[in-house]
Short mmCIF file of C-alpha atoms in Angstrom, two decimals:
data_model
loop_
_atom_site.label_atom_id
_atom_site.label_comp_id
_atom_site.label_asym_id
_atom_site.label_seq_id
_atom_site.Cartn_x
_atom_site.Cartn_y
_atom_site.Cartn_z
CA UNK A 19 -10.88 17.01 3.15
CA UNK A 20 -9.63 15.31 -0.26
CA UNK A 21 -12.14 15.28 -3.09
CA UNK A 22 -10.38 12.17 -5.21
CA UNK A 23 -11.70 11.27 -8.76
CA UNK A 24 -12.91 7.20 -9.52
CA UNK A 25 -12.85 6.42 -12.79
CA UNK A 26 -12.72 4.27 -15.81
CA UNK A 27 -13.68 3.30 -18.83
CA UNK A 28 -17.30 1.00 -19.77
CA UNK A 29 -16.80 -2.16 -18.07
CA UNK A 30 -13.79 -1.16 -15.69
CA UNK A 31 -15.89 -2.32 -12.91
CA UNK A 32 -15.39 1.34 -11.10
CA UNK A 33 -19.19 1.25 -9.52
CA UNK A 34 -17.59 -2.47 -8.23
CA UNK A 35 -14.49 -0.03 -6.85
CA UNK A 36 -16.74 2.40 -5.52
CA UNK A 37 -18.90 -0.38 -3.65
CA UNK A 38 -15.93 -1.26 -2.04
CA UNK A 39 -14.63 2.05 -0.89
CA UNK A 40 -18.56 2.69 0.35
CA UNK A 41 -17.83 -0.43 2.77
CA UNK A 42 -14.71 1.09 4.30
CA UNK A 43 -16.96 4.20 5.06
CA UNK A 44 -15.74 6.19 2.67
CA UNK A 45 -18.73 8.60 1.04
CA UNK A 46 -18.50 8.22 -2.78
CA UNK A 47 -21.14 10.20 -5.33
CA UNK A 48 -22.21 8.53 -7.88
CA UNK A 49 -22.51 11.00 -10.65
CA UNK A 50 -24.52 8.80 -13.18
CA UNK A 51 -26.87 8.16 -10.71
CA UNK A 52 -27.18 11.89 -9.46
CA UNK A 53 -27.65 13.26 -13.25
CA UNK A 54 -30.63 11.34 -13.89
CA UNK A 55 -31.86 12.66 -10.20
CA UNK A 56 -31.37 15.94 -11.46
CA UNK A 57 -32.73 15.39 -15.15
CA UNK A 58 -36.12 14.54 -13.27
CA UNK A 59 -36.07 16.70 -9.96
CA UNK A 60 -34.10 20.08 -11.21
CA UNK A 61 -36.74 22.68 -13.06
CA UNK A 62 -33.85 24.41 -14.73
CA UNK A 63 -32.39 21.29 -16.05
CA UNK A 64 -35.56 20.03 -17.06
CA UNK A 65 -36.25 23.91 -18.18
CA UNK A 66 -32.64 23.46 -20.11
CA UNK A 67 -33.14 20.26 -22.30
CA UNK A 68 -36.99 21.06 -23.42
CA UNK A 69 -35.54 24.18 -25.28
CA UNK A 70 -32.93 21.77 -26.39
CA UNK A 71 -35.09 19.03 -27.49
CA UNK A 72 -38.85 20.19 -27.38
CA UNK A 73 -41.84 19.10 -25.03
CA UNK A 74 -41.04 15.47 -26.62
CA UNK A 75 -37.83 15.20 -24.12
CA UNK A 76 -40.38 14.45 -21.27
CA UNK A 77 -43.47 12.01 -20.72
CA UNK A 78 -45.76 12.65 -17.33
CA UNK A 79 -42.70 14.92 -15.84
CA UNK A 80 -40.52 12.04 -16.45
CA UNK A 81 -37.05 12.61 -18.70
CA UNK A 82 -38.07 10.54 -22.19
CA UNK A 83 -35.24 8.62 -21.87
CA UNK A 84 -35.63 5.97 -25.07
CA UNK A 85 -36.46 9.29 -26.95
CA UNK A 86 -33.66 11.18 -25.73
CA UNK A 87 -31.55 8.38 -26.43
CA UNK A 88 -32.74 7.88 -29.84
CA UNK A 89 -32.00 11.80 -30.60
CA UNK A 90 -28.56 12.22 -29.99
CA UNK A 91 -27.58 8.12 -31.19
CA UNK A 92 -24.80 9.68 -34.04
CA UNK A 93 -25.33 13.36 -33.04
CA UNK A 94 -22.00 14.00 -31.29
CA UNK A 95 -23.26 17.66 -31.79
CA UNK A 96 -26.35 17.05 -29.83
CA UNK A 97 -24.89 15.04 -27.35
CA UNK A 98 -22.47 17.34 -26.07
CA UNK A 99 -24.97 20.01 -25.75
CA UNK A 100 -26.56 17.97 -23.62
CA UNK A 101 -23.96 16.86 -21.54
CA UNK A 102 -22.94 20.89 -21.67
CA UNK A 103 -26.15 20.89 -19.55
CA UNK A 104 -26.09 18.06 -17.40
CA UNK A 105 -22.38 18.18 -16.20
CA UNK A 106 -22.53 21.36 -14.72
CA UNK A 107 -25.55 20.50 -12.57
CA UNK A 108 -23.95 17.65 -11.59
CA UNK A 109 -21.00 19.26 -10.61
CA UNK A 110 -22.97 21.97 -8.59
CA UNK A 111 -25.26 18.92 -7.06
CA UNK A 112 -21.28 17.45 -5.99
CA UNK A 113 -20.60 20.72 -4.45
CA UNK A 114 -23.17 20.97 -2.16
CA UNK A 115 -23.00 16.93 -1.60
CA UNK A 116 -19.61 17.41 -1.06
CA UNK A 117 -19.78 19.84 1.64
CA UNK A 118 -21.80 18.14 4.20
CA UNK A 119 -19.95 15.17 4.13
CA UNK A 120 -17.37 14.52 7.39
CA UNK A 121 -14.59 12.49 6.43
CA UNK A 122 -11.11 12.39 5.83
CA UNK A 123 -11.87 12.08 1.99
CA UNK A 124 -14.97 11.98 -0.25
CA UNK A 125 -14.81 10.29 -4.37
CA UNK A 126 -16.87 11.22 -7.01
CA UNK A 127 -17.29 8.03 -8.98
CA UNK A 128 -17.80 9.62 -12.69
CA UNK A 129 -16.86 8.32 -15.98
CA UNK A 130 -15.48 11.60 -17.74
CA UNK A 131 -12.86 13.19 -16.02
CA UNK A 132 -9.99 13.25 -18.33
CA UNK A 133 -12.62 13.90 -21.33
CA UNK A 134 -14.34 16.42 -20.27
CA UNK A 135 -10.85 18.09 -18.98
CA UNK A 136 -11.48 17.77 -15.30
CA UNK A 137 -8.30 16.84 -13.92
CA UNK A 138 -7.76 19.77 -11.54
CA UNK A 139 -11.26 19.40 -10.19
CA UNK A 140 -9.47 16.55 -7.74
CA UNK A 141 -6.57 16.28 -5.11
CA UNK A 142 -6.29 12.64 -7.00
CA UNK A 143 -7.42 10.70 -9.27
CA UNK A 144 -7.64 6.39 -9.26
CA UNK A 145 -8.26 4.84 -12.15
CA UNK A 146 -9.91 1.60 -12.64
CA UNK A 147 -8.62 -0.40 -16.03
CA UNK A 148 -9.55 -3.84 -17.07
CA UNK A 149 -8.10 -5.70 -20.53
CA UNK A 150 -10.36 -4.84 -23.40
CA UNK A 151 -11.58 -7.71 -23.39
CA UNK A 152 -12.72 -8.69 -20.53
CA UNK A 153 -14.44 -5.01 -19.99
CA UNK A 154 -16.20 -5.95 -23.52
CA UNK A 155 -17.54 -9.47 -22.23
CA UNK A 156 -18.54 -7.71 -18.88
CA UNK A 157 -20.83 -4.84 -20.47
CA UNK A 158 -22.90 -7.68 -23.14
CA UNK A 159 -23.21 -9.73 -20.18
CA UNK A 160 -24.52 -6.69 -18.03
CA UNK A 161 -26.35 -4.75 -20.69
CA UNK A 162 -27.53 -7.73 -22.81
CA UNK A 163 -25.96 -6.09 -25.87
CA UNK A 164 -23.82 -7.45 -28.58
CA UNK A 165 -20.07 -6.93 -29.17
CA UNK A 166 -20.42 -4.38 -32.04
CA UNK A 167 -22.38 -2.13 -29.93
CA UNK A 168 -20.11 -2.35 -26.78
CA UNK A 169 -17.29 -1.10 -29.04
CA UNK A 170 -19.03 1.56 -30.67
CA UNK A 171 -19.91 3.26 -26.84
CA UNK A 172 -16.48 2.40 -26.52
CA UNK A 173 -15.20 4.69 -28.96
CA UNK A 174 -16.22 7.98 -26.78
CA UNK A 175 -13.63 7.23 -23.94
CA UNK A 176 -10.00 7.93 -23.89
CA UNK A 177 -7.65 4.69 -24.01
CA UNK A 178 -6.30 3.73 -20.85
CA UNK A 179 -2.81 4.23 -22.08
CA UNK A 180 -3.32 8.19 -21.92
CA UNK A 181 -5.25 7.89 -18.75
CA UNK A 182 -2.29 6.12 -16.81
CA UNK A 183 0.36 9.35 -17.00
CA UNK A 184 -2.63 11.51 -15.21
CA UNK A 185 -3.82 9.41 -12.46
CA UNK A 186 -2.01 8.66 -9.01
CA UNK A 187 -3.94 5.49 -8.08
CA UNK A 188 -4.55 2.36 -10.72
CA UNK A 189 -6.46 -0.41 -9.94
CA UNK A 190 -6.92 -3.43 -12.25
CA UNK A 191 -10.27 -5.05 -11.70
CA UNK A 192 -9.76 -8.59 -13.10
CA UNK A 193 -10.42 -10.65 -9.67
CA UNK A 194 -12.71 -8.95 -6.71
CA UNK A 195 -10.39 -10.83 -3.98
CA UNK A 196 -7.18 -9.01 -5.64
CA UNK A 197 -9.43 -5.82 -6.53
CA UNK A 198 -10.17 -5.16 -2.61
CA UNK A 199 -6.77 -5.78 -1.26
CA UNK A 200 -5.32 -3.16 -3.95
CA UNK A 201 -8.39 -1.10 -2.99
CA UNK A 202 -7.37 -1.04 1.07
CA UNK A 203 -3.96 -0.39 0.13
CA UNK A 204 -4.94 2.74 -1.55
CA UNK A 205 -7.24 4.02 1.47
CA UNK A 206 -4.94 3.57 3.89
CA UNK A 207 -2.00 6.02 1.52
CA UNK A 208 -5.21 8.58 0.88
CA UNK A 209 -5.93 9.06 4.83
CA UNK A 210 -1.92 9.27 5.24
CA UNK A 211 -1.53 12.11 2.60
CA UNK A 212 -4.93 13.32 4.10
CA UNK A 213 -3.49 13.33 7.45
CA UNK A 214 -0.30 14.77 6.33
CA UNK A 215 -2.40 17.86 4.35
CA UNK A 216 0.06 17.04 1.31
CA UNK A 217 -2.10 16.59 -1.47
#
């Protein structure tokens, strides 16, 4: 079975992708989704970030998200501990996902691979890209946020351009009609090169 990578930067429209790939009965993991599971349901995560952040970092057994948020706003420092918590129980969580699952291939839909160095984690890797500006106008539509603050989340992802030379698969979101043909095109090559055990 072929673990393959999904991702792309804010406003890529990879959950869109992965919603797509879900309807051709493929079983995708959302990893976003699973780490804020885990930041509420694991003890030694939640064990993990209290001695990082104090008693503060939850409310009623509930992660103190606004708080948490507020905490590591600027603190690259702080923020990458925490993620040097949270990624690794996600990745475990994927693990154990990963092995029940029957199919020819399984995709972890996460937004980090190439930052966090994760490359060789996958048999593949697809990457959804979008222009700049229409993944801009897509996240203040979605998150209700102006342009200033789109760019500045923007800022903590790679560029495309050096994402392009390490993925196998691209897909450029711009129309869901064109997005879903180039999206069947690339599950039927993954369950060739699964069926040929060449990957």
């Amino acid at each position: 079975m072929m673990r393959i990578g999904l991702t792309g930067g804010i406003g890529s429209g990879k959950s869109t992708v992965a919603n797509m790939f879900r309807e051709l009965s493929v079983p995708v993991y959302d990893s976003d989704l699973r780490a804020k599971v885990l930041m509420n349901e694991s003890k030694p995560l939640q064990k993990d970030i209290i001695a990082l952040f104090g008693e503060l970092a939850y409310l009623d057994n509930e992660l103190n998200r606004p708080w948490i948020a507020q905490q590591v706003f600027g603190n690259a420092a702080l923020l990458e501990q925490l993620n040097g918590l949270v990624h690794p129980a996600v990745r475990e969580d994927f693990i154990v996902w990963s092995e029940a699952q029957k199919a020819s291939y399984i995709i972890q839909e996460t937004a980090l691979i190439f930052e966090n160095e994760m490359e060789s984690y996958y048999d593949q890797i697809i990457l959804v890209t979008a222009p700049k500006t229409v993944r801009e106008e897509r996240v203040m539509l979605r998150d209700g946020v102006p342009k200033e603050k789109v760019q500045q989340r923007m800022v903590h992802q790679l560029e495309d351009e050096l994402k392009l030379a390490k993925s196998q698969f691209i897909i450029e979101n711009i129309t869901l009609e064109d997005t879903l043909k180039q999206v069947r095109k690339i599950h039927e090559a993954l369950l060739l090169l699964s069926d040929s055990g060449q990957f």
